[in-house]
Tab-separated table of C-alpha atoms in Angstrom:
chain	number	residue	atom	x	y	z
A	8	MET	CA	34.194	84.808	72.476
A	9	SER	CA	37.450	84.367	70.537
A	10	ALA	CA	39.917	87.215	70.667
A	11	GLN	CA	41.079	86.413	67.136
A	12	THR	CA	39.650	88.216	64.139
A	13	ILE	CA	38.622	86.375	60.975
A	14	GLY	CA	41.826	87.509	59.331
A	15	GLN	CA	43.909	86.205	62.208
A	16	LEU	CA	42.123	82.846	62.245
A	17	PHE	CA	43.114	82.142	58.652
A	18	ASP	CA	46.564	83.719	58.759
A	19	LEU	CA	49.308	81.127	58.219
A	20	THR	CA	52.174	83.625	58.112
A	21	GLY	CA	55.367	82.111	59.474
A	22	LYS	CA	54.146	78.544	59.157
A	23	GLY	CA	55.740	75.828	57.050
A	24	ALA	CA	53.629	73.440	54.985
A	25	ILE	CA	54.100	70.413	52.758
A	26	VAL	CA	51.772	69.310	49.970
A	27	THR	CA	52.550	65.906	48.469
A	28	GLY	CA	51.540	65.591	44.842
A	29	GLY	CA	51.344	69.373	44.852
A	30	GLY	CA	52.355	69.991	41.267
A	31	GLU	CA	48.887	69.844	39.745
A	32	GLY	CA	45.198	69.258	40.364
A	33	ILE	CA	43.909	69.333	43.917
A	34	GLY	CA	47.424	69.492	45.371
A	35	LYS	CA	48.254	72.543	43.282
A	36	ALA	CA	45.078	74.318	44.382
A	37	ILE	CA	45.838	73.553	48.039
A	38	ALA	CA	49.404	74.830	47.676
A	39	PHE	CA	48.076	78.105	46.229
A	40	ARG	CA	45.585	78.608	49.069
A	41	LEU	CA	48.119	77.854	51.816
A	42	ALA	CA	50.627	80.223	50.236
A	43	GLU	CA	47.945	82.894	49.856
A	44	ALA	CA	47.324	82.602	53.603
A	45	GLY	CA	51.021	83.263	54.226
A	46	ALA	CA	52.529	79.795	54.663
A	47	GLY	CA	55.800	78.750	53.106
A	48	VAL	CA	54.847	75.744	50.992
A	49	MET	CA	57.067	72.831	50.030
A	50	ILE	CA	55.644	71.233	46.894
A	51	SER	CA	56.619	67.577	46.863
A	52	ASP	CA	55.964	65.710	43.635
A	53	LEU	CA	57.333	62.849	41.586
A	54	ASN	CA	57.066	65.157	38.564
A	55	ILE	CA	59.455	67.918	39.543
A	56	GLU	CA	58.686	69.994	36.450
A	57	THR	CA	55.020	70.470	37.366
A	58	ALA	CA	56.083	71.204	40.944
A	59	LYS	CA	58.494	73.901	39.765
A	60	GLU	CA	55.840	75.468	37.562
A	61	THR	CA	53.385	75.630	40.457
A	62	ALA	CA	56.017	77.088	42.777
A	63	LYS	CA	56.878	79.698	40.139
A	64	HIS	CA	53.242	80.807	39.916
A	65	ILE	CA	53.012	81.057	43.701
A	66	ARG	CA	56.139	83.214	43.881
A	67	VAL	CA	54.900	85.460	41.063
A	68	LYS	CA	51.860	86.175	43.222
A	69	GLY	CA	54.075	87.045	46.166
A	70	GLY	CA	53.908	83.735	47.993
A	71	LYS	CA	56.654	81.513	49.346
A	72	ALA	CA	57.205	78.117	47.750
A	73	ALA	CA	59.946	75.565	47.220
A	74	THR	CA	60.019	72.192	45.485
A	75	THR	CA	61.448	68.748	45.960
A	76	ALA	CA	61.220	65.587	43.883
A	77	ALA	CA	59.864	62.757	46.005
A	78	ASP	CA	58.237	59.356	45.722
A	79	ALA	CA	55.151	58.983	47.906
A	80	THR	CA	55.990	55.321	48.494
A	81	SER	CA	59.501	56.001	49.823
A	82	LEU	CA	60.037	56.167	53.575
A	83	ALA	CA	63.438	57.766	52.998
A	84	ASP	CA	61.814	60.462	50.864
A	85	ALA	CA	59.194	61.076	53.554
A	86	ARG	CA	61.867	61.870	56.116
A	87	ARG	CA	63.922	63.884	53.631
A	88	VAL	CA	60.992	66.047	52.509
A	89	VAL	CA	60.147	66.882	56.109
A	90	MET	CA	63.716	67.871	56.927
A	91	GLU	CA	64.083	69.900	53.710
A	92	THR	CA	60.933	71.811	54.584
A	93	ILE	CA	62.202	72.642	58.063
A	94	ALA	CA	65.569	73.677	56.617
A	95	THR	CA	63.833	75.905	54.049
A	96	PHE	CA	61.067	77.515	56.114
A	97	GLY	CA	62.278	76.954	59.670
A	98	CYS	CA	59.317	74.853	60.777
A	99	LEU	CA	56.637	72.355	59.784
A	100	ASP	CA	53.101	73.152	60.881
A	101	VAL	CA	50.815	71.826	58.141
A	102	PHE	CA	51.139	68.558	56.263
A	103	ILE	CA	48.875	67.621	53.345
A	104	ASN	CA	48.856	63.987	52.180
A	105	ASN	CA	47.528	64.520	48.672
A	106	ALA	CA	49.572	62.225	46.416
A	107	GLY	CA	47.547	59.355	45.004
A	108	ILE	CA	46.776	57.216	41.967
A	109	TYR	CA	43.527	55.711	40.697
A	110	PRO	CA	43.965	53.337	37.748
A	111	ALA	CA	40.990	51.295	36.619
A	112	ALA	CA	40.890	47.497	37.034
A	113	THR	CA	38.013	45.072	37.416
A	114	VAL	CA	37.742	42.806	40.425
A	115	LEU	CA	38.190	39.707	38.268
A	116	ASP	CA	41.227	41.070	36.426
A	117	MET	CA	42.977	42.785	39.341
A	118	THR	CA	46.634	41.838	39.680
A	119	VAL	CA	48.681	41.731	42.850
A	120	GLU	CA	50.923	44.394	41.351
A	121	ALA	CA	48.006	46.751	40.671
A	122	TRP	CA	46.582	46.241	44.162
A	123	ASP	CA	49.933	46.788	45.880
A	124	SER	CA	50.788	49.852	43.781
A	125	VAL	CA	47.547	51.611	44.680
A	126	HIS	CA	47.792	50.751	48.381
A	127	ASP	CA	51.465	51.705	48.595
A	128	THR	CA	50.783	55.102	47.035
A	129	ASN	CA	47.407	55.899	48.565
A	130	LEU	CA	47.541	54.365	52.047
A	131	ARG	CA	51.001	53.228	53.082
A	132	SER	CA	52.402	56.631	52.088
A	133	VAL	CA	49.836	58.459	54.219
A	134	PHE	CA	50.972	56.604	57.310
A	135	PHE	CA	54.721	56.968	56.845
A	136	TYR	CA	54.652	60.576	55.642
A	137	SER	CA	52.346	61.426	58.560
A	138	GLN	CA	54.691	59.623	60.929
A	139	ALA	CA	57.688	61.588	59.665
A	140	ALA	CA	55.776	64.876	59.938
A	141	ALA	CA	54.394	64.112	63.406
A	142	GLN	CA	57.805	63.176	64.767
A	143	GLN	CA	59.160	66.597	63.857
A	144	MET	CA	56.051	68.451	65.031
A	145	ILE	CA	56.371	66.741	68.403
A	146	LYS	CA	60.078	67.513	68.552
A	147	ALA	CA	59.324	71.196	67.908
A	148	GLY	CA	56.623	71.139	70.581
A	149	HIS	CA	54.126	73.362	68.767
A	150	GLY	CA	51.575	70.853	67.496
A	151	GLY	CA	50.334	70.946	63.936
A	152	LYS	CA	47.782	69.945	61.346
A	153	ILE	CA	47.822	66.825	59.168
A	154	ILE	CA	45.221	66.685	56.402
A	155	ASN	CA	44.689	63.552	54.338
A	156	ILE	CA	42.979	63.584	50.967
A	157	ALA	CA	40.635	60.586	50.940
A	158	SER	CA	37.830	60.203	48.398
A	159	LEU	CA	34.088	59.927	48.007
A	160	GLU	CA	34.860	56.349	46.997
A	161	ALA	CA	35.813	55.555	50.576
A	162	LEU	CA	32.057	55.852	51.236
A	163	HIS	CA	30.558	55.082	47.832
A	164	PRO	CA	32.702	52.790	45.629
A	165	SER	CA	32.727	52.981	41.830
A	166	PHE	CA	33.135	50.269	39.224
A	167	GLN	CA	36.675	49.044	38.477
A	168	HIS	CA	38.000	50.764	41.587
A	169	ALA	CA	37.991	48.116	44.314
A	170	HIS	CA	41.672	48.711	45.068
A	171	TYR	CA	41.216	52.488	45.106
A	172	ALA	CA	38.066	52.423	47.241
A	173	ALA	CA	39.738	50.095	49.742
A	174	SER	CA	42.823	52.307	49.957
A	175	LYS	CA	40.764	55.451	50.517
A	176	GLY	CA	38.555	53.695	53.059
A	177	GLY	CA	41.802	52.895	54.816
A	178	VAL	CA	42.747	56.579	54.740
A	179	VAL	CA	39.502	57.480	56.550
A	180	ALA	CA	40.149	54.863	59.250
A	181	LEU	CA	43.830	55.778	59.498
A	182	THR	CA	42.914	59.438	59.929
A	183	LYS	CA	40.910	58.541	63.041
A	184	ALA	CA	43.707	56.361	64.425
A	185	LEU	CA	46.323	59.063	63.888
A	186	ALA	CA	44.040	61.698	65.406
A	187	LEU	CA	43.528	59.603	68.519
A	188	GLU	CA	47.219	59.017	69.191
A	189	LEU	CA	48.490	62.443	68.195
A	190	ALA	CA	45.880	64.536	70.014
A	191	PRO	CA	47.952	64.700	73.253
A	192	HIS	CA	50.667	66.403	71.186
A	193	ARG	CA	48.197	68.997	69.846
A	194	ILE	CA	48.416	67.551	66.347
A	195	MET	CA	45.025	67.516	64.676
A	196	VAL	CA	44.455	64.991	61.892
A	197	ASN	CA	41.517	65.242	59.510
A	198	ALA	CA	40.597	64.086	56.030
A	199	ILE	CA	38.771	65.476	53.019
A	200	ALA	CA	36.783	63.199	50.721
A	201	PRO	CA	36.423	64.903	47.330
A	202	GLY	CA	33.695	63.865	44.937
A	203	ILE	CA	33.801	64.467	41.188
A	204	ILE	CA	36.558	67.071	40.782
A	205	LYS	CA	37.894	68.241	37.435
A	206	THR	CA	41.528	67.128	37.321
A	207	ARG	CA	43.805	65.642	34.700
A	208	GLY	CA	43.663	62.346	36.561
A	209	LEU	CA	39.874	62.220	36.337
A	210	GLU	CA	40.000	63.131	32.657
A	211	GLU	CA	42.405	60.236	32.038
A	212	LEU	CA	40.263	57.845	34.074
A	213	LEU	CA	37.121	58.743	32.122
A	214	ALA	CA	39.061	58.364	28.879
A	215	THR	CA	39.907	54.812	29.946
A	216	LEU	CA	36.424	53.898	31.158
A	217	MET	CA	34.615	55.726	28.351
A	218	PRO	CA	36.818	55.534	25.226
A	219	THR	CA	34.713	57.771	22.988
A	220	GLU	CA	35.257	61.033	21.128
A	221	GLN	CA	33.232	62.927	23.721
A	222	SER	CA	34.925	65.741	25.635
A	223	PHE	CA	35.479	65.570	29.376
A	224	GLU	CA	32.595	67.970	29.891
A	225	GLU	CA	30.274	65.755	27.842
A	226	LYS	CA	31.276	62.645	29.781
A	227	ALA	CA	30.912	64.466	33.097
A	228	GLN	CA	27.323	65.326	32.191
A	229	LEU	CA	26.448	61.686	32.832
A	230	PHE	CA	27.274	62.141	36.526
A	231	LEU	CA	25.533	65.469	37.077
A	232	PRO	CA	22.018	64.061	37.710
A	233	ARG	CA	23.545	62.516	40.865
A	234	VAL	CA	24.994	65.873	42.008
A	235	PRO	CA	22.393	68.179	43.610
A	236	LEU	CA	24.564	71.251	42.952
A	237	TYR	CA	24.680	70.104	39.324
A	238	ARG	CA	28.273	70.906	38.514
A	239	VAL	CA	31.620	69.162	38.521
A	240	GLY	CA	33.781	70.340	41.396
A	241	GLU	CA	36.911	72.415	40.918
A	242	PRO	CA	40.200	71.715	42.724
A	243	ASP	CA	39.733	74.961	44.640
A	244	ASP	CA	36.515	73.593	46.160
A	245	VAL	CA	38.734	71.108	47.993
A	246	ALA	CA	41.538	73.594	48.607
A	247	LYS	CA	39.267	75.978	50.510
A	248	VAL	CA	38.305	73.179	52.909
A	249	ALA	CA	41.974	72.259	53.324
A	250	LEU	CA	42.730	75.880	54.214
A	251	PHE	CA	39.976	75.808	56.838
A	252	LEU	CA	41.339	72.618	58.407
A	253	ALA	CA	44.876	74.017	58.351
A	254	SER	CA	43.787	77.225	60.070
A	255	ALA	CA	43.087	78.145	63.675
A	256	ALA	CA	39.390	78.085	62.771
A	257	ALA	CA	39.599	74.277	62.984
A	258	ASP	CA	41.570	74.003	66.219
A	259	TYR	CA	38.900	71.860	67.916
A	260	ILE	CA	38.334	69.439	65.050
A	261	THR	CA	40.217	66.162	64.765
A	262	GLY	CA	39.556	62.697	63.402
A	263	GLU	CA	36.899	63.941	60.979
A	264	THR	CA	36.364	63.415	57.261
A	265	ILE	CA	34.707	66.286	55.404
A	266	VAL	CA	32.951	65.230	52.221
A	267	VAL	CA	33.227	67.736	49.351
A	268	ASP	CA	30.932	66.243	46.709
A	269	GLY	CA	28.290	68.790	45.783
A	270	GLY	CA	25.726	66.639	47.576
A	271	TYR	CA	26.406	63.422	45.631
A	272	LEU	CA	25.807	61.216	48.673
A	273	LEU	CA	22.369	62.749	49.159
A	274	SER	CA	21.000	61.180	45.994
């Protein structure tokens, strides 16, 4: 029987965390949950204004947060963000690869530029940011948690998303490869595959695929018959799973992908 209480299992006090793309949507929700658990959170985002706004809200609630402008596709930024986090909070224990893009393009019209942009942002970045984080975790000698945000589309592709589905399928495979090699260093690597989650990005995607006067809620209704829980997910539905994986409650889990889709894959 564990000697730790429930409160202790989920207590991240004294730990340093990074959330890429943490200014809004799922990343923002994850940053809030990690900060609520006591972690100091570095919010890394290409849009520094949204990052600052999120950090401000965290601090208002008594949490610890800092921001840095960073490009998910930049190896130099990956190393810089990691070092800034350690300089700010004294350590790096939790790393969340959340930054990603999902533009629509048909298979027949896909350009090399569109393919490369999606893979650079969604897959290449996960490897090099994870590498930078793992190097410092190993140097510190205390292990850590790396959590990659994949997608339901890694398992169930959608129309006009071949590049996105392939990149997120790569994230699932990469998560296993990273977990295998980093396990001896007590670094656990897992992924979360969100389903239909209400974010600005999804709203923009539906506006592109379904250019009508309908509201987001009206468009989302078309998907609900496929969702046994019959609701669109909220960013916090993903954030709560990220908190679990970041906590001591998940200390014997690595290489896994947890699907958060309201049961979509059941139908």
